[in-house]
Structures are given as structure tokens and as C-alpha cells.
Amino acid sequence: MDDKHMQIGEVAARTGLSPRTIRHYEETGLVIPSARSQGGFRLYTETDVARLMAVRRMKPLGFTLDEMRGLLDATDRLDAAEPVDGIEREALLERVRAYEQTTARKIEELRLQLARAEDFAATLRARLGRAPGEDTSTRAPAAHA
């Protein structure tokens, strides 16, 4: 990856995270800036941005900081320049597989919640449509992502 360094403001803009959140992730050990400027400013690389994006994707799925740290540790060790032996590699891959399975389960739970929310919104729209004097023809239906 590119070894160009970015300051926290650029990283925040690229990741959609606030500088405060990025500093919090540093304090918890999830993402450590790759360098510091002579003035002491945090400097990040593309690898750091990729880590932050992984954390950003895990957060809405309800992963804890320890779980995030565990996955990042496993992927760091799998991606390390020094190869891991076969037994350790298989254990790390199994750990990543477990995260993938947990993620798939959490996605299904979110889909169910979304379906229930959409059903509820449709119920409310129908109820409004039956209200005397209510014109729902100008009301936009809920957006689907």
C-alpha cells in the first residue's frame, strides 16, 4: 500500500469518522497512527485507514472493542511479512471464519428488524390513509436502501 502519510482531518474525511472517534480508537489500541509529525500530529497511512474502515463496519453490527481487536489481531498476523506456521495459520483462519459467521448472523437479525420496521411504517401509512381528510398522495413512501 501507499506509504503517504495523512493527518487526522484527512483520515476523518475519508472514513466518515470524527477526529474524536479516531483518537478514541487510538486510546483503546484499535488503530495506532503509523507516525507522528515533528509537531506531534498523528500521521496515518492507507493501512491505518483500512483498519479504521474495518472498525467502522464492525461497530453497527454490535461487535465489542475486544472483538474488534481480536479480528484485527488475527488479520494482522495473517498479513504479516513473516509467515505463520500451518497450525497457527489454520487457527487464525478459523478465528476469521467465526467472525464471518457471526457477521452473517447479525446481518440476518438486522434484515429481520428492517422488515419489521418497514411493515410498521406501512401500517402507519395505511392508518393515515383511512383518516378523514388526510391526503397521503403527496407523502413519499419510506426509502429503501
PDB file of N, CA and C in Angstrom, residues 8 18-33 36 42 44 51-52 55 65-66 69:
ATOM      1  N   ILE A   8      -5.007  13.593  10.695  1.00  0.00           N
ATOM      2  CA  ILE A   8      -6.276  13.070  11.195  1.00  0.00           C
ATOM      3  C   ILE A   8      -7.488  13.664  10.476  1.00  0.00           C
ATOM      4  N   SER A  18     -15.287  10.856  13.103  1.00  0.00           N
ATOM      5  CA  SER A  18     -14.820  12.137  13.629  1.00  0.00           C
ATOM      6  C   SER A  18     -13.394  11.987  14.153  1.00  0.00           C
ATOM      7  N   PRO A  19     -12.630  13.082  14.177  1.00  0.00           N
ATOM      8  CA  PRO A  19     -11.287  13.006  14.774  1.00  0.00           C
ATOM      9  C   PRO A  19     -11.336  12.494  16.220  1.00  0.00           C
ATOM     10  N   ARG A  20     -12.374  12.879  16.933  1.00  0.00           N
ATOM     11  CA  ARG A  20     -12.516  12.399  18.314  1.00  0.00           C
ATOM     12  C   ARG A  20     -12.647  10.875  18.368  1.00  0.00           C
ATOM     13  N   THR A  21     -13.454  10.313  17.474  1.00  0.00           N
ATOM     14  CA  THR A  21     -13.625   8.861  17.418  1.00  0.00           C
ATOM     15  C   THR A  21     -12.314   8.186  17.052  1.00  0.00           C
ATOM     16  N   ILE A  22     -11.597   8.748  16.099  1.00  0.00           N
ATOM     17  CA  ILE A  22     -10.307   8.178  15.694  1.00  0.00           C
ATOM     18  C   ILE A  22      -9.336   8.194  16.871  1.00  0.00           C
ATOM     19  N   ARG A  23      -9.310   9.294  17.615  1.00  0.00           N
ATOM     20  CA  ARG A  23      -8.438   9.357  18.801  1.00  0.00           C
ATOM     21  C   ARG A  23      -8.868   8.333  19.848  1.00  0.00           C
ATOM     22  N   HIS A  24     -10.182   8.123  19.992  1.00  0.00           N
ATOM     23  CA  HIS A  24     -10.683   7.108  20.933  1.00  0.00           C
ATOM     24  C   HIS A  24     -10.196   5.722  20.521  1.00  0.00           C
ATOM     25  N   TYR A  25     -10.269   5.435  19.232  1.00  0.00           N
ATOM     26  CA  TYR A  25      -9.786   4.133  18.761  1.00  0.00           C
ATOM     27  C   TYR A  25      -8.287   3.976  18.995  1.00  0.00           C
ATOM     28  N   GLU A  26      -7.562   5.074  18.948  1.00  0.00           N
ATOM     29  CA  GLU A  26      -6.134   5.023  19.283  1.00  0.00           C
ATOM     30  C   GLU A  26      -5.964   4.703  20.774  1.00  0.00           C
ATOM     31  N   GLU A  27      -6.719   5.386  21.616  1.00  0.00           N
ATOM     32  CA  GLU A  27      -6.627   5.167  23.062  1.00  0.00           C
ATOM     33  C   GLU A  27      -6.949   3.728  23.446  1.00  0.00           C
ATOM     34  N   THR A  28      -7.868   3.100  22.704  1.00  0.00           N
ATOM     35  CA  THR A  28      -8.243   1.721  23.009  1.00  0.00           C
ATOM     36  C   THR A  28      -7.331   0.705  22.322  1.00  0.00           C
ATOM     37  N   GLY A  29      -6.387   1.187  21.520  1.00  0.00           N
ATOM     38  CA  GLY A  29      -5.432   0.301  20.874  1.00  0.00           C
ATOM     39  C   GLY A  29      -5.912  -0.342  19.592  1.00  0.00           C
ATOM     40  N   LEU A  30      -7.033   0.106  19.056  1.00  0.00           N
ATOM     41  CA  LEU A  30      -7.528  -0.483  17.809  1.00  0.00           C
ATOM     42  C   LEU A  30      -6.730  -0.029  16.599  1.00  0.00           C
ATOM     43  N   VAL A  31      -6.423   1.248  16.555  1.00  0.00           N
ATOM     44  CA  VAL A  31      -5.688   1.813  15.422  1.00  0.00           C
ATOM     45  C   VAL A  31      -4.674   2.805  15.982  1.00  0.00           C
ATOM     46  N   ILE A  32      -3.418   2.500  15.781  1.00  0.00           N
ATOM     47  CA  ILE A  32      -2.337   3.364  16.241  1.00  0.00           C
ATOM     48  C   ILE A  32      -1.775   4.091  15.020  1.00  0.00           C
ATOM     49  N   PRO A  33      -1.656   5.418  15.086  1.00  0.00           N
ATOM     50  CA  PRO A  33      -1.076   6.130  13.937  1.00  0.00           C
ATOM     51  C   PRO A  33       0.309   5.564  13.603  1.00  0.00           C
ATOM     52  N   ARG A  36       4.304  10.111  13.734  1.00  0.00           N
ATOM     53  CA  ARG A  36       3.959  11.441  14.260  1.00  0.00           C
ATOM     54  C   ARG A  36       4.813  12.453  13.519  1.00  0.00           C
ATOM     55  N   ARG A  42      -0.656  13.335  14.680  1.00  0.00           N
ATOM     56  CA  ARG A  42      -0.812  11.936  14.269  1.00  0.00           C
ATOM     57  C   ARG A  42      -0.737  11.857  12.746  1.00  0.00           C
ATOM     58  N   TYR A  44      -1.214   9.047   9.512  1.00  0.00           N
ATOM     59  CA  TYR A  44      -1.806   7.754   9.177  1.00  0.00           C
ATOM     60  C   TYR A  44      -1.460   7.361   7.746  1.00  0.00           C
ATOM     61  N   ARG A  51      -7.799  -0.189   8.477  1.00  0.00           N
ATOM     62  CA  ARG A  51      -8.153  -0.671   9.826  1.00  0.00           C
ATOM     63  C   ARG A  51      -9.345   0.110  10.369  1.00  0.00           C
ATOM     64  N   LEU A  52      -9.312   1.424  10.203  1.00  0.00           N
ATOM     65  CA  LEU A  52     -10.426   2.242  10.684  1.00  0.00           C
ATOM     66  C   LEU A  52     -11.726   1.875   9.974  1.00  0.00           C
ATOM     67  N   VAL A  55     -13.112  -1.263  11.506  1.00  0.00           N
ATOM     68  CA  VAL A  55     -13.755  -0.951  12.780  1.00  0.00           C
ATOM     69  C   VAL A  55     -15.101  -0.281  12.530  1.00  0.00           C
ATOM     70  N   LEU A  65     -15.312  -3.715  21.477  1.00  0.00           N
ATOM     71  CA  LEU A  65     -13.931  -3.302  21.187  1.00  0.00           C
ATOM     72  C   LEU A  65     -12.987  -4.493  21.263  1.00  0.00           C
ATOM     73  N   ASP A  66     -13.192  -5.377  22.233  1.00  0.00           N
ATOM     74  CA  ASP A  66     -12.338  -6.568  22.343  1.00  0.00           C
ATOM     75  C   ASP A  66     -12.498  -7.482  21.136  1.00  0.00           C
ATOM     76  N   ARG A  69     -10.719  -5.864  18.261  1.00  0.00           N
ATOM     77  CA  ARG A  69      -9.278  -6.041  18.466  1.00  0.00           C
ATOM     78  C   ARG A  69      -8.862  -7.466  18.092  1.00  0.00           C
TER      79      ARG A  69
END
